[in-house]
Amino acid sequence: MRLISHVAVVAYCILSFAMAPLGWKGNCHSGCLPLLMTPIMLLVGLVFSNFNAPAMESQGHIAGGLPLHSSGQSPCFWVQALAM
């Protein structure tokens, strides 16, 4: 995931810097814009979706855990219920 998102950021920057001089000079005609903007929008999707995935990796060990504080019951109730 990290490799995909980092490569996508680098490719996004390269395409954006390649498109910038064309926009400043006014040479980016109607055929040039879709050819450069299509891969840029694809890379934006890769960057944002894959930067969220590593942020959630570190929380995998608490997934499915039993939250004692949000249930309204005391921890002693759960200990007694599990002992039965």
C-alpha positions in Angstrom: 0.0 0.0 0.0 2.7 2.4 0.9 4.6 1.7 -2.3 1.5 2.3 -4.5 0.6 5.6 -2.8 4.2 6.9 -2.9 4.7 6.0 -6.5 1.3 7.6 -7.3 2.4 10.9 -5.5 5.6 11.0 -7.5 3.8 10.3 -10.8 1.2 12.9 -9.9 3.9 15.5 -9.4 5.7 14.6 -12.6 2.5 14.9 -14.7 1.5 18.1 -12.9 4.9 19.7 -13.6 4.7 18.6 -17.2 1.3 20.2 -17.6 2.2 23.5 -15.9 4.3 25.0 -18.7 1.6 24.1 -21.3 -1.0 25.9 -19.2 1.2 29.0 -18.7 2.0 29.3 -22.4 -1.6 28.6 -23.4 -0.6 25.6 -25.6 -2.8 23.1 -23.9 -5.5 22.6 -26.4 -8.6 20.4 -26.1 -6.8 17.2 -27.0 -3.9 17.8 -24.5 -6.1 18.4 -21.5 -7.9 15.1 -21.3 -4.7 13.2 -22.1 -3.0 14.7 -19.1 -5.9 15.1 -16.7 -7.2 11.5 -17.0 -4.1 9.9 -15.5 -3.8 12.7 -12.9 -7.3 12.0 -11.7 -6.6 8.2 -11.5 -3.5 9.0 -9.4 -5.5 11.2 -7.1 -7.8 8.2 -6.4 -4.8 5.9 -5.8 -3.2 8.4 -3.4 -6.2 9.1 -1.2 -7.5 5.6 -0.9 -4.1 4.1 -0.2 -3.1 6.7 2.4 -6.1 5.8 4.5 -5.3 2.1 4.5 -1.9 2.5 6.4 -3.5 4.8 8.9 -5.8 1.9 9.9 -3.2 -0.8 10.0 -2.1 0.0 13.5 -5.7 -0.4 14.9 -6.1 -4.0 13.7 -5.3 -5.5 17.1 -8.3 -3.7 18.8 -10.8 -4.6 16.1 -13.6 -6.7 17.6 -12.6 -6.0 21.1 -15.2 -5.7 23.9 -15.6 -2.1 24.9 -16.5 -2.3 28.6 -16.9 1.5 29.1 -19.5 2.0 26.3 -21.9 -0.8 27.2 -23.2 0.8 30.4 -22.2 -2.3 32.4 -19.5 -2.5 34.9 -16.5 -4.8 34.3 -17.5 -6.9 37.2 -20.7 -7.8 35.5 -18.8 -9.1 32.4 -16.5 -11.1 34.6 -19.4 -12.8 36.4 -21.3 -13.3 33.1 -18.2 -15.0 31.5 -17.6 -17.2 34.5 -21.1 -18.8 34.2 
